[in-house]
Amino acid sequence: MNIGILGAENSHAKHFCETINRGNRFPGYRITHLYAADAPQVGEELARDYGLTLTDSEDAVIAACDAVVVTYRKGSLHAAPVLRALKAGKAVFNDKPFSTDVEKAAEIVAYAREHQLLVCGGSNLKGLPDIAALKPQITPGATVVITFAADPNSEYDGYWFYGIHAAELCLTLCGTDYRDVAAFRTGDTVVATVRFDQVTCVLVTTPGIQDLHISINADGKNVAHNVEMAYQSVGPAELVTMLKTGQPPRDVGFYEAATRLLTDIIKAAGL
């Protein structure tokens, strides 16, 4: 099965190529085409190192491949090619941020559901093994604190570029039905409190943090976790598994909920 990539600037493009094309880890699946107008030199290096065909348009990748990875650093560039790929009947991995617009995210979700198309993506961090292991520790009354990097001044759509990691982790651990959000900014640090019916999640982000820390206060215990950041193969493996099984890893509505949550955080913090 041929897989194409839109976007080369993001390091995730290389992660997909390395995971899928090296070592025959996924026989029958291969990255074959790349559209790299966002980083032509990187695109040439990827094409040389992984045997890819460079194309002169997004549509050429979509036409040539069975599945498409959209990995532009700016989430605001994702919706249009994602929808074109879906309308061509292709499976899609829509990298983080899935969208920077709730209405666009909802449009993608609605189209995928209506036509029973395969969509996955977003932040790879939510798929880390450590995250799945933490979820059973979150019992009614728990408070979860997630600390990670994000820069409200990023050239890649501001807080969206990295803030979505914390937002998706929050929903993965606590569920998608949050009640309300309060947030503030102090310098370049953003603190958001997300309330659910039975738990509370606090997101603390600041630029330059290298580690992902999650603490859980539940049942009279407060435990801090330093999450291992071996995320590079999570997205590629998720995509191939979806293609093999014909089943997405989670309900596609998750991505609309995550887009809505980060929108609410950005509004509450005045970003």
C-alpha positions in Angstrom: 0.0 0.0 0.0 1.4 3.4 -1.1 1.4 6.2 1.5 2.1 9.9 0.6 3.2 12.7 2.8 2.3 16.4 2.5 4.9 18.6 4.2 8.6 18.0 4.8 9.5 20.8 7.3 8.1 18.9 10.3 10.4 16.3 11.7 7.5 13.9 11.7 7.9 13.4 8.0 11.2 11.8 8.6 9.8 9.8 11.5 7.2 8.3 9.1 9.8 7.5 6.5 12.2 6.0 9.0 9.6 3.9 10.7 7.8 2.6 7.7 10.5 2.4 5.0 13.4 1.2 7.0 13.9 -2.4 8.0 10.7 -3.8 6.4 8.9 -3.4 9.7 5.5 -3.2 7.9 5.7 -5.4 4.8 3.4 -4.2 2.0 3.3 -0.6 3.3 5.6 2.1 2.1 6.0 5.9 1.9 6.3 6.5 -1.8 5.4 10.2 -2.6 6.2 13.5 -1.0 5.1 17.1 -1.5 7.7 19.3 0.0 7.1 22.9 -1.0 7.3 24.0 2.6 10.9 22.7 2.9 12.3 21.8 -0.6 15.8 21.0 0.6 14.6 18.7 3.3 12.3 17.1 0.8 15.2 16.4 -1.5 17.1 14.7 1.4 14.1 12.6 2.3 13.5 11.6 -1.3 17.1 10.5 -1.6 17.4 8.7 1.7 14.1 6.9 1.5 13.4 6.4 -2.2 10.5 8.8 -2.5 9.0 10.5 -5.5 8.8 14.3 -5.1 5.6 15.8 -6.6 4.8 19.3 -7.6 1.4 19.4 -5.9 -0.6 18.1 -3.0 -3.2 16.6 -5.5 -0.4 14.6 -7.2 0.3 12.9 -3.9 -3.3 12.3 -3.2 -3.9 10.7 -6.6 -0.8 8.5 -6.4 -1.3 7.0 -3.0 -3.8 4.9 -1.0 -3.3 6.9 2.2 -2.1 10.4 2.9 -0.2 11.9 5.9 -0.7 15.7 6.3 2.1 17.0 8.5 2.5 20.7 7.9 3.7 22.5 11.0 0.8 25.0 10.7 -2.4 23.3 11.5 -4.3 26.0 9.6 -3.0 24.4 6.4 -4.4 21.0 7.2 -8.1 21.1 6.6 -8.1 21.8 2.8 -5.8 18.9 1.8 -7.3 16.5 4.4 -10.8 17.1 2.9 -9.6 16.7 -0.6 -7.9 13.4 0.3 -11.1 12.2 2.0 -13.2 13.2 -0.9 -10.9 11.1 -3.1 -11.6 8.1 -0.8 -8.2 8.0 0.8 -7.3 7.2 4.4 -5.7 10.1 6.3 -3.3 10.6 9.1 -3.8 14.3 10.0 -0.8 15.3 12.2 -1.1 17.7 15.1 -2.6 20.1 15.3 -5.5 18.4 13.6 -7.1 21.8 13.0 -7.0 25.3 14.3 -10.6 25.9 13.6 -13.5 24.0 15.3 -15.8 24.3 12.3 -13.1 22.8 10.0 -12.5 20.0 12.4 -16.2 19.3 12.6 -16.4 19.3 8.8 -13.6 16.7 8.6 -15.3 14.6 11.3 -18.7 14.8 9.7 -17.4 13.8 6.2 -15.4 10.9 7.6 -18.3 9.6 9.5 -20.8 10.0 6.7 -18.6 8.2 4.2 -17.1 5.7 6.6 -13.5 6.8 5.9 -10.4 6.2 8.0 -8.9 9.1 9.9 -6.4 9.3 12.7 -3.6 11.6 13.8 -3.2 14.5 16.2 -0.5 14.4 18.9 1.5 11.2 19.1 2.0 11.7 22.8 -1.4 10.4 23.7 -0.5 7.0 22.2 2.6 6.5 24.4 2.4 3.3 26.5 2.9 5.3 29.7 -0.3 7.2 29.1 -2.4 4.1 28.8 -0.9 2.9 32.0 -1.8 6.1 33.9 -5.5 6.2 33.0 -6.6 3.5 35.5 -5.1 5.7 38.3 -7.5 8.5 37.6 -10.5 7.8 39.9 -13.5 10.1 40.8 -12.3 13.2 42.6 -8.8 13.0 41.1 -6.7 16.0 40.0 -4.4 15.5 37.1 -1.6 18.0 36.3 0.1 17.9 32.9 3.3 19.8 32.4 4.8 20.2 29.0 6.2 22.6 26.4 4.2 25.1 24.4 5.0 28.6 23.0 2.1 31.1 22.7 4.4 33.1 20.3 5.3 30.2 18.0 5.5 31.2 14.3 3.5 28.1 13.6 0.0 29.4 14.5 1.1 30.4 18.0 -0.1 28.2 20.9 -1.7 25.7 18.5 1.6 24.1 17.4 2.5 22.6 20.8 -0.4 23.4 23.1 -2.5 20.7 21.4 -0.2 18.1 23.0 -1.4 18.9 26.5 -5.0 19.3 25.3 -5.1 15.9 23.7 -3.4 14.3 26.7 -6.0 15.9 28.9 -8.9 14.4 26.9 -7.2 11.0 26.6 -6.8 10.7 30.3 -10.0 12.3 31.5 -12.5 11.9 28.7 -13.9 14.3 26.1 -16.9 15.7 28.0 -15.3 18.5 29.9 -17.6 21.0 31.7 -15.7 24.3 31.6 -12.3 25.9 31.2 -10.4 28.6 33.1 -7.0 29.8 31.9 -4.4 32.6 32.3 -1.0 33.5 30.9 1.9 34.8 32.9 4.8 35.7 30.6 5.0 32.8 28.2 3.6 30.3 30.7 0.0 29.2 30.2 -2.0 27.6 33.0 -5.4 26.1 32.2 -7.9 24.3 34.5 -10.3 21.9 32.8 -13.2 20.6 34.9 -15.0 17.4 34.2 -17.9 15.9 36.2 -15.7 13.8 38.4 -12.1 14.9 37.9 -10.1 18.1 37.3 -7.1 18.5 34.9 -4.6 21.3 35.1 -2.4 22.0 32.1 0.8 23.9 32.6 2.9 24.8 29.6 6.0 26.9 29.0 8.4 27.1 26.1 11.6 25.0 26.2 10.4 22.2 28.6 12.0 18.9 27.3 10.1 16.4 29.5 6.5 15.5 29.9 5.4 15.3 33.5 2.1 14.1 34.7 1.0 14.0 38.4 -2.1 12.4 39.7 -3.6 13.2 43.0 -6.2 10.5 43.8 -7.4 8.4 46.6 -5.2 10.2 49.1 -2.0 9.7 47.1 -0.1 12.2 44.9 2.2 10.5 42.4 4.4 12.2 39.8 5.3 10.5 36.5 8.1 11.5 34.1 6.7 10.1 30.8 9.2 8.4 28.5 9.1 10.3 25.2 9.7 7.5 22.7 7.0 8.9 20.4 8.6 8.8 17.0 7.1 5.5 15.8 3.7 6.0 17.5 2.0 7.8 14.6 3.3 5.6 11.8 2.4 2.5 13.7 -1.1 3.9 14.4 -1.6 4.6 10.7 -0.5 1.2 9.5 -2.6 -0.6 12.1 -5.6 1.4 11.0 -5.0 0.5 7.3 -4.5 -3.2 8.2 -7.6 -3.5 10.4 -9.9 -1.0 8.7 -10.6 0.4 12.2 -9.5 3.9 13.5 -7.7 3.9 16.9 -10.3 6.1 18.4 -13.6 7.8 17.5 -12.9 10.6 15.0 -14.9 13.0 17.2 -12.0 13.1 19.6 -10.2 15.5 17.3 -13.1 17.9 17.1 -13.3 17.8 20.9 -9.5 18.5 21.2 -9.8 21.4 18.8 -12.7 22.8 20.8 -10.8 22.4 24.1 -7.7 24.3 22.8 -9.9 27.0 21.3 -11.5 27.4 24.7 -8.1 27.6 26.5 -6.8 30.2 24.0 -9.9 32.3 24.5 -9.8 32.0 28.3 -6.1 32.9 28.5 -6.4 35.8 25.9 -3.8 34.3 23.6 
